[in-house]
PDB file of C-alpha atoms in Angstrom:
ATOM      1  CA  LYS I 112      -2.285  17.494  23.354  1.00  0.00           C
ATOM      2  CA  LYS I 113       0.382  14.828  23.409  1.00  0.00           C
ATOM      3  CA  SER I 114       3.198  14.022  26.298  1.00  0.00           C
ATOM      4  CA  LYS I 115       6.918  15.120  25.028  1.00  0.00           C
ATOM      5  CA  LEU I 116       7.795  10.972  25.702  1.00  0.00           C
ATOM      6  CA  TYR I 117       4.537   9.876  22.727  1.00  0.00           C
ATOM      7  CA  GLU I 118       6.445  12.891  20.576  1.00  0.00           C
ATOM      8  CA  MET I 119       9.737  11.507  20.878  1.00  0.00           C
ATOM      9  CA  ALA I 120       8.077   7.803  20.446  1.00  0.00           C
ATOM     10  CA  LEU I 121       7.312   9.131  17.470  1.00  0.00           C
ATOM     11  CA  ALA I 122      10.769  10.366  16.750  1.00  0.00           C
ATOM     12  CA  ILE I 123      12.243   7.240  17.332  1.00  0.00           C
ATOM     13  CA  LYS I 124       9.375   5.439  14.654  1.00  0.00           C
ATOM     14  CA  LYS I 125      11.166   8.534  12.188  1.00  0.00           C
ATOM     15  CA  ARG I 126      15.115   8.287  12.988  1.00  0.00           C
ATOM     16  CA  GLU I 127      14.236   3.855  12.986  1.00  0.00           C
ATOM     17  CA  GLY I 128      13.292   4.505   8.807  1.00  0.00           C
ATOM     18  CA  TRP I 129       9.458   3.079   9.800  1.00  0.00           C
ATOM     19  CA  PHE I 130       8.519   2.272   6.143  1.00  0.00           C
ATOM     20  CA  ASP I 131       7.034  -0.627   3.490  1.00  0.00           C
ATOM     21  CA  GLY I 132       9.725  -3.254   3.586  1.00  0.00           C
ATOM     22  CA  SER I 133      12.246  -1.519   6.409  1.00  0.00           C
ATOM     23  CA  LEU I 134      13.362  -3.487   8.951  1.00  0.00           C
ATOM     24  CA  SER I 135      11.129  -1.882  12.069  1.00  0.00           C
ATOM     25  CA  TRP I 136       8.258  -2.415   9.988  1.00  0.00           C
ATOM     26  CA  ARG I 137       8.673  -6.267   9.012  1.00  0.00           C
ATOM     27  CA  MET I 138       9.422  -6.918  12.909  1.00  0.00           C
ATOM     28  CA  ASN I 139       6.274  -4.324  13.525  1.00  0.00           C
ATOM     29  CA  ASN I 140       8.801  -2.942  15.966  1.00  0.00           C
ATOM     30  CA  PRO I 141       8.528   1.449  15.634  1.00  0.00           C
ATOM     31  CA  GLY I 142      10.927   1.901  17.901  1.00  0.00           C
ATOM     32  CA  ASN I 143      13.412  -0.852  16.709  1.00  0.00           C
ATOM     33  CA  LEU I 144      13.435  -2.430  20.202  1.00  0.00           C
ATOM     34  CA  LYS I 145      16.200  -5.432  20.568  1.00  0.00           C
ATOM     35  CA  PHE I 146      14.416  -9.255  21.913  1.00  0.00           C
ATOM     36  CA  ILE I 147      14.638  -8.993  26.154  1.00  0.00           C
ATOM     37  CA  GLY I 148      11.204 -11.030  25.866  1.00  0.00           C
ATOM     38  CA  GLN I 149       8.488  -8.332  25.707  1.00  0.00           C
ATOM     39  CA  LYS I 150       5.216  -9.051  25.404  1.00  0.00           C
ATOM     40  CA  ASN I 151       3.336 -10.819  22.025  1.00  0.00           C
ATOM     41  CA  ALA I 152       7.303  -9.925  21.054  1.00  0.00           C
ATOM     42  CA  VAL I 153      10.030 -13.451  19.792  1.00  0.00           C
ATOM     43  CA  LEU I 154      13.086 -12.868  18.981  1.00  0.00           C
ATOM     44  CA  GLY I 155      13.743 -11.475  14.991  1.00  0.00           C
ATOM     45  CA  GLU I 156      16.370 -10.505  12.407  1.00  0.00           C
ATOM     46  CA  ARG I 157      19.566  -9.375  13.860  1.00  0.00           C
ATOM     47  CA  GLY I 158      18.154  -9.516  17.779  1.00  0.00           C
ATOM     48  CA  PHE I 159      15.412  -6.918  17.608  1.00  0.00           C
ATOM     49  CA  ALA I 160      11.838  -7.982  18.886  1.00  0.00           C
ATOM     50  CA  LYS I 161       9.058  -9.377  16.210  1.00  0.00           C
ATOM     51  CA  PHE I 162       5.620  -7.917  17.844  1.00  0.00           C
ATOM     52  CA  LYS I 163       2.653  -9.898  16.117  1.00  0.00           C
ATOM     53  CA  THR I 164       1.596  -6.642  14.935  1.00  0.00           C
ATOM     54  CA  TYR I 165       2.593  -2.823  14.828  1.00  0.00           C
ATOM     55  CA  ARG I 166      -0.181  -1.543  18.066  1.00  0.00           C
ATOM     56  CA  ASP I 167       2.259  -4.449  20.483  1.00  0.00           C
ATOM     57  CA  GLY I 168       5.466  -2.585  19.053  1.00  0.00           C
ATOM     58  CA  TRP I 169       4.538   0.799  19.443  1.00  0.00           C
ATOM     59  CA  GLU I 170       3.040  -0.219  22.681  1.00  0.00           C
ATOM     60  CA  ALA I 171       6.393  -1.789  23.697  1.00  0.00           C
ATOM     61  CA  LEU I 172       8.023   1.119  22.720  1.00  0.00           C
ATOM     62  CA  LEU I 173       6.425   3.699  24.508  1.00  0.00           C
ATOM     63  CA  LYS I 174       6.565   1.435  27.943  1.00  0.00           C
ATOM     64  CA  GLN I 175       9.902   1.492  27.635  1.00  0.00           C
ATOM     65  CA  LEU I 176       9.794   5.160  27.705  1.00  0.00           C
ATOM     66  CA  GLU I 177       7.745   5.343  30.570  1.00  0.00           C
ATOM     67  CA  ILE I 178       9.814   2.681  32.191  1.00  0.00           C
ATOM     68  CA  ALA I 179      13.115   4.820  31.651  1.00  0.00           C
ATOM     69  CA  ALA I 180      11.606   8.197  32.612  1.00  0.00           C
ATOM     70  CA  THR I 181       9.978   7.131  35.814  1.00  0.00           C
ATOM     71  CA  GLY I 182      12.930   4.994  37.417  1.00  0.00           C
ATOM     72  CA  LYS I 183      11.647   1.741  36.491  1.00  0.00           C
ATOM     73  CA  SER I 184      13.687   0.656  34.286  1.00  0.00           C
ATOM     74  CA  LYS I 185      17.327  -1.364  34.803  1.00  0.00           C
ATOM     75  CA  VAL I 186      19.552   0.491  31.751  1.00  0.00           C
ATOM     76  CA  TYR I 187      17.767   3.638  31.671  1.00  0.00           C
ATOM     77  CA  SER I 188      17.203   6.535  34.437  1.00  0.00           C
ATOM     78  CA  PRO I 189      14.820   9.547  35.043  1.00  0.00           C
ATOM     79  CA  ASP I 190      18.484  11.795  35.328  1.00  0.00           C
ATOM     80  CA  ASP I 191      19.398  10.857  31.655  1.00  0.00           C
ATOM     81  CA  THR I 192      19.367  13.604  29.070  1.00  0.00           C
ATOM     82  CA  ILE I 193      18.280  12.708  25.899  1.00  0.00           C
ATOM     83  CA  ILE I 194      21.574  12.591  24.674  1.00  0.00           C
ATOM     84  CA  SER I 195      22.496  10.272  27.462  1.00  0.00           C
ATOM     85  CA  PHE I 196      19.453   8.029  27.312  1.00  0.00           C
ATOM     86  CA  PHE I 197      20.317   7.891  22.836  1.00  0.00           C
ATOM     87  CA  GLN I 198      24.310   6.680  24.275  1.00  0.00           C
ATOM     88  CA  LYS I 199      22.440   3.814  25.891  1.00  0.00           C
ATOM     89  CA  TYR I 200      19.479   3.445  23.572  1.00  0.00           C
ATOM     90  CA  ALA I 201      22.014   3.251  20.098  1.00  0.00           C
ATOM     91  CA  PRO I 202      24.974   2.900  21.189  1.00  0.00           C
ATOM     92  CA  SER I 203      27.909   4.147  19.108  1.00  0.00           C
ATOM     93  CA  SER I 204      29.124   0.161  19.555  1.00  0.00           C
ATOM     94  CA  ASP I 205      26.268  -0.916  17.742  1.00  0.00           C
ATOM     95  CA  LYS I 206      27.536   1.669  14.637  1.00  0.00           C
ATOM     96  CA  ASN I 207      25.171   3.913  15.098  1.00  0.00           C
ATOM     97  CA  ASP I 208      24.949   7.330  15.416  1.00  0.00           C
ATOM     98  CA  SER I 209      24.078   7.716  19.336  1.00  0.00           C
ATOM     99  CA  MET I 210      24.937  11.741  18.903  1.00  0.00           C
ATOM    100  CA  GLY I 211      22.906  12.179  16.011  1.00  0.00           C
ATOM    101  CA  TYR I 212      20.832  10.394  17.088  1.00  0.00           C
ATOM    102  CA  ALA I 213      19.433  12.774  20.376  1.00  0.00           C
ATOM    103  CA  LEU I 214      19.961  16.140  18.152  1.00  0.00           C
ATOM    104  CA  PHE I 215      17.641  14.917  15.481  1.00  0.00           C
ATOM    105  CA  VAL I 216      14.974  13.361  18.107  1.00  0.00           C
ATOM    106  CA  ALA I 217      15.334  16.996  20.303  1.00  0.00           C
ATOM    107  CA  GLN I 218      15.131  18.606  17.751  1.00  0.00           C
ATOM    108  CA  GLU I 219      11.437  16.366  16.311  1.00  0.00           C
ATOM    109  CA  ILE I 220      10.300  16.903  20.331  1.00  0.00           C
ATOM    110  CA  GLU I 221      11.883  20.883  20.245  1.00  0.00           C
ATOM    111  CA  VAL I 222      13.765  20.248  23.643  1.00  0.00           C
ATOM    112  CA  ASP I 223      16.858  20.702  23.785  1.00  0.00           C
ATOM    113  CA  PRO I 224      19.638  17.461  24.047  1.00  0.00           C
ATOM    114  CA  LEU I 225      20.136  18.326  27.569  1.00  0.00           C
ATOM    115  CA  THR I 226      16.358  17.814  29.411  1.00  0.00           C
ATOM    116  CA  LYS I 227      16.205  14.991  31.256  1.00  0.00           C
ATOM    117  CA  LEU I 228      14.098  11.625  30.559  1.00  0.00           C
ATOM    118  CA  LYS I 229      11.837  13.231  33.314  1.00  0.00           C
ATOM    119  CA  GLU I 230      11.234  16.549  32.685  1.00  0.00           C
ATOM    120  CA  LEU I 231       9.292  14.993  29.489  1.00  0.00           C
ATOM    121  CA  LEU I 232       6.866  13.522  31.839  1.00  0.00           C
TER     122      LEU I 232
END
């Protein structure tokens, strides 16, 4: 059985619109992660990371969620709820529907949107 964090990564990939030709697809970046010097990535379109391979982008997304849930992130906290996580991950200041994103992911992984990241480990 896959962890809830793994399921969360799949839900993020779905919400980000992973399909042939999409931005996330062109960047090999299923989480549409902003470029912050990730391994095997360069600065891509609109500030997003462009990974060498899909696997590199997928592993970066999984790593991001793991460090967020385990307290190793400077941005996210293990005590962040699904809602507060997506307020940072996909902020409304970047024209995202943060609440809609959070509710979508919570429904996809079958948890309450107020579930804390550390509870997904």
